[in-house]
Amino acid sequence: MTLKLQGEVIATGLQFPEGPVALPDGSVLVVEIAAGRLTRVLPGGELRAVAQLGGGPNGAAIGPDGRCYVCNNGGFSWRTDDGFTRPTGPAADYEGGAIQRVDLDTGAVEMLYTHCDGVPLHGPNDIVFDADGGFWFSDFGKTFEDRILRGAVYYARTDGSFIRRAAHPVLTPNGVGLSPDGRTLYVSETETSRLWAYPVTGRGQLGHEAWPSPNGGRLVHGLPGFQRFDSLAVEAGGNICVATLVRGGISVFSPAGELLEFHAAPEGYCTNICFGGADRRTAYITLSGHGELFAARWPRAGLALAS
């Protein structure tokens, strides 16, 4: 079933926004990747800078300490045509990725992780907290003109004491999300438009399918034709909502792998979705190419996220 997103643009003038986080006061945090900035969108649409992060801030989530944890991909180069902006490769000064922690009151930024077991993070992308106060995050890898650094899925603690690579290699892993019971981790893969699932078997541990699975995941669904996956969010009932590029919109899958709905967006760079509002039925969606944040009424409630 194909539907059209019903809602309105609530903020404009953002520099490639992603990583929306709906806050209890009605404001929404977004990263502006092209500006290297964490920004708060107030209910009236006013933009208020929270912190300057540098590099390429990507996914974001609120941790158990109330601070904002940000995946920083290290930065992109950019191209803009007729007001539409898109990433084209690594930034000229790219040196690696990181996990950063931001105090929302002061804007102070800490560098939490840049390596795992001595191996640099290439391009951390998306993040989700579990009920134990740790977090899963995807590392997209990095795409150069002549090569791709393959990505991975990691688990880490907020105190900087523990980071573990849980799935590798994954080709351009992007969105990550947990099932309502916390027992399944979903990972969307950008360039293949495939959604993968892993059983969570312990703290920072995932079960793996045998070969020929290329990454140990169980295939939930793969879209035909030229489409690309970005970030994702999970509904309270367990459906997985994946921001879908090129076609432009939100693809909704059941845990069993059925494509239930496609919600068409106003542009092809529909990159991220999160749920907010008193009933968690407001979907905040980033339309990154034109620098907009869109609020849509969603047919079902989103999952209450752990923090």
PDB file of C-alpha atoms in Angstrom:
ATOM      1  CA  MET A   1       0.000   0.000   0.000  1.00  0.00           C
ATOM      2  CA  THR A   2       1.370   3.388  -1.021  1.00  0.00           C
ATOM      3  CA  LEU A   3       0.362   6.421   1.022  1.00  0.00           C
ATOM      4  CA  LYS A   4       1.385  10.070   1.019  1.00  0.00           C
ATOM      5  CA  LEU A   5       2.842  11.576   4.162  1.00  0.00           C
ATOM      6  CA  GLN A   6       0.257  13.863   5.710  1.00  0.00           C
ATOM      7  CA  GLY A   7       1.764  16.722   7.672  1.00  0.00           C
ATOM      8  CA  GLU A   8       3.785  19.879   7.335  1.00  0.00           C
ATOM      9  CA  VAL A   9       7.307  21.227   7.219  1.00  0.00           C
ATOM     10  CA  ILE A  10       8.064  22.631  10.671  1.00  0.00           C
ATOM     11  CA  ALA A  11      11.640  23.847  10.123  1.00  0.00           C
ATOM     12  CA  THR A  12      13.633  25.029   7.127  1.00  0.00           C
ATOM     13  CA  GLY A  13      17.145  26.291   6.495  1.00  0.00           C
ATOM     14  CA  LEU A  14      18.875  23.284   8.065  1.00  0.00           C
ATOM     15  CA  GLN A  15      22.165  22.100   6.582  1.00  0.00           C
ATOM     16  CA  PHE A  16      21.494  18.450   5.752  1.00  0.00           C
ATOM     17  CA  PRO A  17      19.601  17.498   8.931  1.00  0.00           C
ATOM     18  CA  GLU A  18      19.498  13.963  10.281  1.00  0.00           C
ATOM     19  CA  GLY A  19      19.271  12.171  13.645  1.00  0.00           C
ATOM     20  CA  PRO A  20      15.995  13.669  14.955  1.00  0.00           C
ATOM     21  CA  VAL A  21      15.300  13.211  18.674  1.00  0.00           C
ATOM     22  CA  ALA A  22      11.888  14.282  20.009  1.00  0.00           C
ATOM     23  CA  LEU A  23      12.193  15.849  23.477  1.00  0.00           C
ATOM     24  CA  PRO A  24       9.492  15.986  26.182  1.00  0.00           C
ATOM     25  CA  ASP A  25       9.112  19.770  25.899  1.00  0.00           C
ATOM     26  CA  GLY A  26       7.977  19.503  22.273  1.00  0.00           C
ATOM     27  CA  SER A  27      11.285  20.540  20.740  1.00  0.00           C
ATOM     28  CA  VAL A  28      13.276  18.277  18.437  1.00  0.00           C
ATOM     29  CA  LEU A  29      17.029  17.837  18.311  1.00  0.00           C
ATOM     30  CA  VAL A  30      18.616  17.358  14.902  1.00  0.00           C
ATOM     31  CA  VAL A  31      22.171  17.208  13.702  1.00  0.00           C
ATOM     32  CA  GLU A  32      23.179  19.372  10.767  1.00  0.00           C
ATOM     33  CA  ILE A  33      25.784  17.219   9.080  1.00  0.00           C
ATOM     34  CA  ALA A  34      26.998  19.858   6.623  1.00  0.00           C
ATOM     35  CA  ALA A  35      27.368  22.426   9.423  1.00  0.00           C
ATOM     36  CA  GLY A  36      28.940  20.071  11.988  1.00  0.00           C
ATOM     37  CA  ARG A  37      26.311  21.187  14.488  1.00  0.00           C
ATOM     38  CA  LEU A  38      23.700  19.889  16.949  1.00  0.00           C
ATOM     39  CA  THR A  39      20.575  22.040  16.755  1.00  0.00           C
ATOM     40  CA  ARG A  40      17.319  22.278  18.666  1.00  0.00           C
ATOM     41  CA  VAL A  41      14.136  22.972  16.682  1.00  0.00           C
ATOM     42  CA  LEU A  42      11.678  24.771  18.966  1.00  0.00           C
ATOM     43  CA  PRO A  43       7.910  24.124  18.655  1.00  0.00           C
ATOM     44  CA  GLY A  44       7.469  27.275  16.578  1.00  0.00           C
ATOM     45  CA  GLY A  45      10.226  26.295  14.145  1.00  0.00           C
ATOM     46  CA  GLU A  46      12.980  28.523  15.586  1.00  0.00           C
ATOM     47  CA  LEU A  47      16.452  26.998  15.328  1.00  0.00           C
ATOM     48  CA  ARG A  48      18.735  27.171  18.338  1.00  0.00           C
ATOM     49  CA  ALA A  49      22.339  25.902  18.170  1.00  0.00           C
ATOM     50  CA  VAL A  50      23.201  23.484  20.980  1.00  0.00           C
ATOM     51  CA  ALA A  51      26.789  22.523  20.219  1.00  0.00           C
ATOM     52  CA  GLN A  52      29.413  22.712  17.487  1.00  0.00           C
ATOM     53  CA  LEU A  53      30.648  19.166  16.909  1.00  0.00           C
ATOM     54  CA  GLY A  54      32.801  19.419  13.786  1.00  0.00           C
ATOM     55  CA  GLY A  55      33.262  16.573  11.336  1.00  0.00           C
ATOM     56  CA  GLY A  56      29.927  15.060  10.323  1.00  0.00           C
ATOM     57  CA  PRO A  57      27.472  14.524  13.191  1.00  0.00           C
ATOM     58  CA  ASN A  58      24.975  11.858  12.140  1.00  0.00           C
ATOM     59  CA  GLY A  59      22.710   9.778  14.414  1.00  0.00           C
ATOM     60  CA  ALA A  60      21.844  11.003  17.924  1.00  0.00           C
ATOM     61  CA  ALA A  61      20.145   9.622  21.036  1.00  0.00           C
ATOM     62  CA  ILE A  62      19.566  10.676  24.635  1.00  0.00           C
ATOM     63  CA  GLY A  63      21.450   8.547  27.155  1.00  0.00           C
ATOM     64  CA  PRO A  64      20.507   7.552  30.707  1.00  0.00           C
ATOM     65  CA  ASP A  65      22.452  10.546  32.027  1.00  0.00           C
ATOM     66  CA  GLY A  66      20.331  12.975  29.996  1.00  0.00           C
ATOM     67  CA  ARG A  67      23.158  13.842  27.650  1.00  0.00           C
ATOM     68  CA  CYS A  68      23.009  13.508  23.896  1.00  0.00           C
ATOM     69  CA  TYR A  69      25.221  10.843  22.329  1.00  0.00           C
ATOM     70  CA  VAL A  70      26.179  11.537  18.726  1.00  0.00           C
ATOM     71  CA  CYS A  71      27.636   9.349  15.987  1.00  0.00           C
ATOM     72  CA  ASN A  72      30.138  11.482  14.046  1.00  0.00           C
ATOM     73  CA  ASN A  73      31.053  10.154  10.603  1.00  0.00           C
ATOM     74  CA  GLY A  74      34.140  12.359  10.275  1.00  0.00           C
ATOM     75  CA  GLY A  75      32.709  14.622   7.585  1.00  0.00           C
ATOM     76  CA  PHE A  76      31.620  14.647   3.948  1.00  0.00           C
ATOM     77  CA  SER A  77      32.291  16.704   0.867  1.00  0.00           C
ATOM     78  CA  TRP A  78      29.153  18.266  -0.607  1.00  0.00           C
ATOM     79  CA  ARG A  79      27.445  19.324  -3.809  1.00  0.00           C
ATOM     80  CA  THR A  80      24.440  21.645  -4.155  1.00  0.00           C
ATOM     81  CA  ASP A  81      22.324  21.931  -7.312  1.00  0.00           C
ATOM     82  CA  ASP A  82      19.298  24.247  -7.448  1.00  0.00           C
ATOM     83  CA  GLY A  83      19.062  24.334  -3.655  1.00  0.00           C
ATOM     84  CA  PHE A  84      19.356  20.552  -3.234  1.00  0.00           C
ATOM     85  CA  THR A  85      22.404  19.382  -1.267  1.00  0.00           C
ATOM     86  CA  ARG A  86      23.923  15.906  -1.178  1.00  0.00           C
ATOM     87  CA  PRO A  87      27.127  14.289   0.112  1.00  0.00           C
ATOM     88  CA  THR A  88      29.664  13.266  -2.518  1.00  0.00           C
ATOM     89  CA  GLY A  89      32.521  11.655  -0.562  1.00  0.00           C
ATOM     90  CA  PRO A  90      34.739  12.162   2.473  1.00  0.00           C
ATOM     91  CA  ALA A  91      35.707  15.635   3.609  1.00  0.00           C
ATOM     92  CA  ALA A  92      39.159  16.844   2.563  1.00  0.00           C
ATOM     93  CA  ASP A  93      40.214  16.868   6.236  1.00  0.00           C
ATOM     94  CA  TYR A  94      38.615  13.496   7.086  1.00  0.00           C
ATOM     95  CA  GLU A  95      40.651  11.627   9.721  1.00  0.00           C
ATOM     96  CA  GLY A  96      38.128   9.145  11.138  1.00  0.00           C
ATOM     97  CA  GLY A  97      34.854   8.914  13.013  1.00  0.00           C
ATOM     98  CA  ALA A  98      33.868   9.114  16.665  1.00  0.00           C
ATOM     99  CA  ILE A  99      31.181   8.828  19.304  1.00  0.00           C
ATOM    100  CA  GLN A 100      30.642  12.171  21.052  1.00  0.00           C
ATOM    101  CA  ARG A 101      28.715  13.148  24.178  1.00  0.00           C
ATOM    102  CA  VAL A 102      26.993  16.530  24.491  1.00  0.00           C
ATOM    103  CA  ASP A 103      25.753  18.328  27.598  1.00  0.00           C
ATOM    104  CA  LEU A 104      22.511  19.885  26.374  1.00  0.00           C
ATOM    105  CA  ASP A 105      22.590  22.609  29.035  1.00  0.00           C
ATOM    106  CA  THR A 106      26.110  23.879  28.428  1.00  0.00           C
ATOM    107  CA  GLY A 107      26.902  22.635  24.912  1.00  0.00           C
ATOM    108  CA  ALA A 108      30.105  21.007  26.193  1.00  0.00           C
ATOM    109  CA  VAL A 109      31.306  18.194  23.923  1.00  0.00           C
ATOM    110  CA  GLU A 110      33.339  15.141  24.957  1.00  0.00           C
ATOM    111  CA  MET A 111      35.012  12.631  22.657  1.00  0.00           C
ATOM    112  CA  LEU A 112      33.987   9.206  23.963  1.00  0.00           C
ATOM    113  CA  TYR A 113      35.265   6.686  21.386  1.00  0.00           C
ATOM    114  CA  THR A 114      37.422   6.947  18.278  1.00  0.00           C
ATOM    115  CA  HIS A 115      38.734   3.351  18.129  1.00  0.00           C
ATOM    116  CA  CYS A 116      37.748  -0.210  18.988  1.00  0.00           C
ATOM    117  CA  ASP A 117      40.580  -2.578  19.901  1.00  0.00           C
ATOM    118  CA  GLY A 118      43.017  -0.223  18.217  1.00  0.00           C
ATOM    119  CA  VAL A 119      41.045  -0.043  14.962  1.00  0.00           C
ATOM    120  CA  PRO A 120      39.713   3.426  14.034  1.00  0.00           C
ATOM    121  CA  LEU A 121      36.003   4.048  13.669  1.00  0.00           C
ATOM    122  CA  HIS A 122      35.396   4.968  10.032  1.00  0.00           C
ATOM    123  CA  GLY A 123      31.968   6.590   9.969  1.00  0.00           C
ATOM    124  CA  PRO A 124      29.607   6.073  12.945  1.00  0.00           C
ATOM    125  CA  ASN A 125      26.085   6.652  11.677  1.00  0.00           C
ATOM    126  CA  ASP A 126      23.140   5.674  13.913  1.00  0.00           C
ATOM    127  CA  ILE A 127      22.625   4.803  17.575  1.00  0.00           C
ATOM    128  CA  VAL A 128      20.073   3.206  19.898  1.00  0.00           C
ATOM    129  CA  PHE A 129      20.174   2.626  23.668  1.00  0.00           C
ATOM    130  CA  ASP A 130      19.130  -0.621  25.327  1.00  0.00           C
ATOM    131  CA  ALA A 131      17.453  -1.192  28.685  1.00  0.00           C
ATOM    132  CA  ASP A 132      20.847  -1.778  30.365  1.00  0.00           C
ATOM    133  CA  GLY A 133      22.063   1.740  29.578  1.00  0.00           C
ATOM    134  CA  GLY A 134      24.489   0.705  26.844  1.00  0.00           C
ATOM    135  CA  PHE A 135      24.131   1.519  23.186  1.00  0.00           C
ATOM    136  CA  TRP A 136      24.364  -0.119  19.793  1.00  0.00           C
ATOM    137  CA  PHE A 137      25.681   1.892  16.891  1.00  0.00           C
ATOM    138  CA  SER A 138      26.373   1.368  13.224  1.00  0.00           C
ATOM    139  CA  ASP A 139      29.619   2.351  11.531  1.00  0.00           C
ATOM    140  CA  PHE A 140      28.759   2.982   7.889  1.00  0.00           C
ATOM    141  CA  GLY A 141      32.371   2.670   6.808  1.00  0.00           C
ATOM    142  CA  LYS A 142      33.659   5.248   4.346  1.00  0.00           C
ATOM    143  CA  THR A 143      33.223   5.521   0.601  1.00  0.00           C
ATOM    144  CA  PHE A 144      36.068   6.953  -1.455  1.00  0.00           C
ATOM    145  CA  GLU A 145      36.244   7.421  -5.194  1.00  0.00           C
ATOM    146  CA  ASP A 146      38.100   4.142  -5.725  1.00  0.00           C
ATOM    147  CA  ARG A 147      37.315   2.038  -2.647  1.00  0.00           C
ATOM    148  CA  ILE A 148      34.888   1.397   0.196  1.00  0.00           C
ATOM    149  CA  LEU A 149      35.928   0.829   3.807  1.00  0.00           C
ATOM    150  CA  ARG A 150      33.396  -1.732   4.955  1.00  0.00           C
ATOM    151  CA  GLY A 151      31.358  -1.036   8.076  1.00  0.00           C
ATOM    152  CA  ALA A 152      30.336  -2.801  11.270  1.00  0.00           C
ATOM    153  CA  VAL A 153      27.918  -2.805  14.186  1.00  0.00           C
ATOM    154  CA  TYR A 154      29.231  -1.994  17.658  1.00  0.00           C
ATOM    155  CA  TYR A 155      28.112  -1.994  21.273  1.00  0.00           C
ATOM    156  CA  ALA A 156      29.484   0.410  23.872  1.00  0.00           C
ATOM    157  CA  ARG A 157      28.999   1.745  27.401  1.00  0.00           C
ATOM    158  CA  THR A 158      28.424   5.403  28.211  1.00  0.00           C
ATOM    159  CA  ASP A 159      31.361   5.707  30.635  1.00  0.00           C
ATOM    160  CA  GLY A 160      33.951   5.047  27.921  1.00  0.00           C
ATOM    161  CA  SER A 161      35.003   1.755  29.485  1.00  0.00           C
ATOM    162  CA  PHE A 162      33.756  -0.756  26.928  1.00  0.00           C
ATOM    163  CA  ILE A 163      33.331  -0.979  23.169  1.00  0.00           C
ATOM    164  CA  ARG A 164      32.883  -4.188  21.199  1.00  0.00           C
ATOM    165  CA  ARG A 165      32.503  -4.977  17.512  1.00  0.00           C
ATOM    166  CA  ALA A 166      29.460  -7.236  17.266  1.00  0.00           C
ATOM    167  CA  ALA A 167      28.939  -7.692  13.502  1.00  0.00           C
ATOM    168  CA  HIS A 168      31.467  -7.292  10.683  1.00  0.00           C
ATOM    169  CA  PRO A 169      31.815  -6.774   7.798  1.00  0.00           C
ATOM    170  CA  VAL A 170      28.554  -5.052   6.918  1.00  0.00           C
ATOM    171  CA  LEU A 171      28.266  -3.151   3.649  1.00  0.00           C
ATOM    172  CA  THR A 172      27.193   0.424   4.464  1.00  0.00           C
ATOM    173  CA  PRO A 173      25.167  -0.259   7.651  1.00  0.00           C
ATOM    174  CA  ASN A 174      23.007   2.716   8.484  1.00  0.00           C
ATOM    175  CA  GLY A 175      19.931   2.618  10.742  1.00  0.00           C
ATOM    176  CA  VAL A 176      19.828   0.598  13.951  1.00  0.00           C
ATOM    177  CA  GLY A 177      16.854  -0.153  16.175  1.00  0.00           C
ATOM    178  CA  LEU A 178      15.692  -2.636  18.798  1.00  0.00           C
ATOM    179  CA  SER A 179      12.495  -4.678  18.863  1.00  0.00           C
ATOM    180  CA  PRO A 180      10.045  -3.848  21.675  1.00  0.00           C
ATOM    181  CA  ASP A 181      11.326  -6.754  23.802  1.00  0.00           C
ATOM    182  CA  GLY A 182      14.965  -5.781  23.187  1.00  0.00           C
ATOM    183  CA  ARG A 183      15.803  -9.213  21.846  1.00  0.00           C
ATOM    184  CA  THR A 184      16.327  -8.291  18.193  1.00  0.00           C
ATOM    185  CA  LEU A 185      18.581  -5.653  16.675  1.00  0.00           C
ATOM    186  CA  TYR A 186      17.584  -4.359  13.250  1.00  0.00           C
ATOM    187  CA  VAL A 187      20.162  -2.907  10.866  1.00  0.00           C
ATOM    188  CA  SER A 188      19.393  -1.240   7.543  1.00  0.00           C
ATOM    189  CA  GLU A 189      21.993  -1.449   4.785  1.00  0.00           C
ATOM    190  CA  THR A 190      22.108   1.569   2.493  1.00  0.00           C
ATOM    191  CA  GLU A 191      23.517   0.453  -0.835  1.00  0.00           C
ATOM    192  CA  THR A 192      21.706  -2.905  -0.932  1.00  0.00           C
ATOM    193  CA  SER A 193      18.353  -1.611   0.406  1.00  0.00           C
ATOM    194  CA  ARG A 194      18.266  -4.613   2.729  1.00  0.00           C
ATOM    195  CA  LEU A 195      16.986  -4.837   6.292  1.00  0.00           C
ATOM    196  CA  TRP A 196      18.781  -7.321   8.544  1.00  0.00           C
ATOM    197  CA  ALA A 197      17.937  -8.745  11.988  1.00  0.00           C
ATOM    198  CA  TYR A 198      20.227 -10.135  14.677  1.00  0.00           C
ATOM    199  CA  PRO A 199      19.188 -11.861  17.904  1.00  0.00           C
ATOM    200  CA  VAL A 200      20.663 -10.120  20.959  1.00  0.00           C
ATOM    201  CA  THR A 201      22.266 -12.960  22.927  1.00  0.00           C
ATOM    202  CA  GLY A 202      24.023 -10.998  25.683  1.00  0.00           C
ATOM    203  CA  ARG A 203      25.438  -7.615  26.551  1.00  0.00           C
ATOM    204  CA  GLY A 204      27.054  -6.444  23.344  1.00  0.00           C
ATOM    205  CA  GLN A 205      26.613  -9.863  21.738  1.00  0.00           C
ATOM    206  CA  LEU A 206      24.655 -10.867  18.652  1.00  0.00           C
ATOM    207  CA  GLY A 207      23.750 -14.253  17.260  1.00  0.00           C
ATOM    208  CA  HIS A 208      24.921 -14.844  13.687  1.00  0.00           C
ATOM    209  CA  GLU A 209      23.485 -16.750  10.766  1.00  0.00           C
ATOM    210  CA  ALA A 210      25.866 -19.068   8.955  1.00  0.00           C
ATOM    211  CA  TRP A 211      27.224 -18.432   5.460  1.00  0.00           C
ATOM    212  CA  PRO A 212      25.902 -17.439   2.913  1.00  0.00           C
ATOM    213  CA  SER A 213      24.696 -14.544   5.068  1.00  0.00           C
ATOM    214  CA  PRO A 214      27.297 -11.886   4.184  1.00  0.00           C
ATOM    215  CA  ASN A 215      27.231 -10.277   7.621  1.00  0.00           C
ATOM    216  CA  GLY A 216      25.692 -12.819  10.013  1.00  0.00           C
ATOM    217  CA  GLY A 217      22.274 -11.193   9.854  1.00  0.00           C
ATOM    218  CA  ARG A 218      18.925 -12.696   8.954  1.00  0.00           C
ATOM    219  CA  LEU A 219      17.405 -10.974   5.933  1.00  0.00           C
ATOM    220  CA  VAL A 220      14.094  -9.358   6.853  1.00  0.00           C
ATOM    221  CA  HIS A 221      13.424  -7.704   3.492  1.00  0.00           C
ATOM    222  CA  GLY A 222      15.211  -6.356   0.439  1.00  0.00           C
ATOM    223  CA  LEU A 223      13.586  -3.841  -1.887  1.00  0.00           C
ATOM    224  CA  PRO A 224      13.793  -4.281  -5.671  1.00  0.00           C
ATOM    225  CA  GLY A 225      15.224  -1.825  -8.140  1.00  0.00           C
ATOM    226  CA  PHE A 226      17.430   1.129  -7.283  1.00  0.00           C
ATOM    227  CA  GLN A 227      16.495   2.217  -3.792  1.00  0.00           C
ATOM    228  CA  ARG A 228      18.687   2.924  -0.776  1.00  0.00           C
ATOM    229  CA  PHE A 229      18.036   2.642   2.970  1.00  0.00           C
ATOM    230  CA  ASP A 230      18.889   5.248   5.573  1.00  0.00           C
ATOM    231  CA  SER A 231      17.910   5.362   9.254  1.00  0.00           C
ATOM    232  CA  LEU A 232      15.006   3.566  10.931  1.00  0.00           C
ATOM    233  CA  ALA A 233      12.596   3.646  13.858  1.00  0.00           C
ATOM    234  CA  VAL A 234      10.477   0.923  15.440  1.00  0.00           C
ATOM    235  CA  GLU A 235       6.775   1.135  16.228  1.00  0.00           C
ATOM    236  CA  ALA A 236       5.344   0.090  19.595  1.00  0.00           C
ATOM    237  CA  GLY A 237       3.774  -2.923  17.877  1.00  0.00           C
ATOM    238  CA  GLY A 238       7.111  -4.024  16.407  1.00  0.00           C
ATOM    239  CA  ASN A 239       6.933  -2.821  12.799  1.00  0.00           C
ATOM    240  CA  ILE A 240      10.168  -1.380  11.430  1.00  0.00           C
ATOM    241  CA  CYS A 241       9.981   1.985   9.631  1.00  0.00           C
ATOM    242  CA  VAL A 242      12.926   2.537   7.308  1.00  0.00           C
ATOM    243  CA  ALA A 243      13.695   5.882   5.693  1.00  0.00           C
ATOM    244  CA  THR A 244      14.118   5.076   2.007  1.00  0.00           C
ATOM    245  CA  LEU A 245      16.186   7.140  -0.417  1.00  0.00           C
ATOM    246  CA  VAL A 246      15.815   7.646  -4.182  1.00  0.00           C
ATOM    247  CA  ARG A 247      12.122   6.729  -4.196  1.00  0.00           C
ATOM    248  CA  GLY A 248      11.840   8.985  -1.162  1.00  0.00           C
ATOM    249  CA  GLY A 249       9.686   7.968   1.797  1.00  0.00           C
ATOM    250  CA  ILE A 250       9.228   5.569   4.695  1.00  0.00           C
ATOM    251  CA  SER A 251       9.005   1.807   4.057  1.00  0.00           C
ATOM    252  CA  VAL A 252       7.202  -0.084   6.843  1.00  0.00           C
ATOM    253  CA  PHE A 253       8.035  -3.763   7.388  1.00  0.00           C
ATOM    254  CA  SER A 254       6.549  -6.312   9.756  1.00  0.00           C
ATOM    255  CA  PRO A 255       8.976  -8.300  11.937  1.00  0.00           C
ATOM    256  CA  ALA A 256       8.170 -11.280   9.701  1.00  0.00           C
ATOM    257  CA  GLY A 257       9.462  -9.363   6.675  1.00  0.00           C
ATOM    258  CA  GLU A 258       6.289  -8.221   4.926  1.00  0.00           C
ATOM    259  CA  LEU A 259       6.330  -4.807   3.268  1.00  0.00           C
ATOM    260  CA  LEU A 260       3.190  -3.301   4.801  1.00  0.00           C
ATOM    261  CA  GLU A 261       3.191   0.309   3.608  1.00  0.00           C
ATOM    262  CA  PHE A 262       5.181   2.946   1.810  1.00  0.00           C
ATOM    263  CA  HIS A 263       4.656   6.556   2.877  1.00  0.00           C
ATOM    264  CA  ALA A 264       5.836   8.807   0.048  1.00  0.00           C
ATOM    265  CA  ALA A 265       7.847  11.905   1.035  1.00  0.00           C
ATOM    266  CA  PRO A 266       8.234  15.225  -0.818  1.00  0.00           C
ATOM    267  CA  GLU A 267      11.861  14.490  -1.770  1.00  0.00           C
ATOM    268  CA  GLY A 268      14.250  11.628  -2.452  1.00  0.00           C
ATOM    269  CA  TYR A 269      16.608  12.321   0.460  1.00  0.00           C
ATOM    270  CA  CYS A 270      14.131  11.222   3.154  1.00  0.00           C
ATOM    271  CA  THR A 271      16.777  10.159   5.653  1.00  0.00           C
ATOM    272  CA  ASN A 272      15.537   9.725   9.245  1.00  0.00           C
ATOM    273  CA  ILE A 273      12.381   9.186  11.292  1.00  0.00           C
ATOM    274  CA  CYS A 274      11.637   9.379  15.010  1.00  0.00           C
ATOM    275  CA  PHE A 275       8.402   9.395  17.005  1.00  0.00           C
ATOM    276  CA  GLY A 276       7.229  12.020  19.475  1.00  0.00           C
ATOM    277  CA  GLY A 277       4.213  13.784  20.884  1.00  0.00           C
ATOM    278  CA  ALA A 278       2.098  12.754  23.865  1.00  0.00           C
ATOM    279  CA  ASP A 279       0.926   9.585  22.098  1.00  0.00           C
ATOM    280  CA  ARG A 280       4.134   9.028  20.085  1.00  0.00           C
ATOM    281  CA  ARG A 281       2.123   9.242  16.870  1.00  0.00           C
ATOM    282  CA  THR A 282       3.899  12.271  15.473  1.00  0.00           C
ATOM    283  CA  ALA A 283       6.620  11.157  13.062  1.00  0.00           C
ATOM    284  CA  TYR A 284       9.455  13.655  12.726  1.00  0.00           C
ATOM    285  CA  ILE A 285      11.157  13.064   9.385  1.00  0.00           C
ATOM    286  CA  THR A 286      14.277  14.736   7.995  1.00  0.00           C
ATOM    287  CA  LEU A 287      14.145  15.844   4.364  1.00  0.00           C
ATOM    288  CA  SER A 288      17.842  16.425   4.106  1.00  0.00           C
ATOM    289  CA  GLY A 289      18.410  17.563   0.544  1.00  0.00           C
ATOM    290  CA  HIS A 290      16.304  20.688   1.025  1.00  0.00           C
ATOM    291  CA  GLY A 291      17.205  21.099   4.716  1.00  0.00           C
ATOM    292  CA  GLU A 292      13.742  20.543   6.210  1.00  0.00           C
ATOM    293  CA  LEU A 293      12.162  18.844   9.219  1.00  0.00           C
ATOM    294  CA  PHE A 294       8.715  17.401   8.485  1.00  0.00           C
ATOM    295  CA  ALA A 295       6.080  16.435  11.078  1.00  0.00           C
ATOM    296  CA  ALA A 296       3.543  13.811   9.979  1.00  0.00           C
ATOM    297  CA  ARG A 297       0.649  12.169  11.776  1.00  0.00           C
ATOM    298  CA  TRP A 298       1.506   8.460  11.960  1.00  0.00           C
ATOM    299  CA  PRO A 299      -1.133   5.697  11.929  1.00  0.00           C
ATOM    300  CA  ARG A 300       0.359   3.884  14.922  1.00  0.00           C
ATOM    301  CA  ALA A 301       2.402   4.759  18.009  1.00  0.00           C
ATOM    302  CA  GLY A 302       6.172   4.644  17.964  1.00  0.00           C
ATOM    303  CA  LEU A 303       8.148   2.637  20.470  1.00  0.00           C
ATOM    304  CA  ALA A 304       9.162   4.458  23.661  1.00  0.00           C
ATOM    305  CA  LEU A 305      12.947   4.530  23.452  1.00  0.00           C
ATOM    306  CA  ALA A 306      15.229   3.446  26.267  1.00  0.00           C
ATOM    307  CA  SER A 307      17.526   6.107  27.649  1.00  0.00           C
TER     308      SER A 307
END
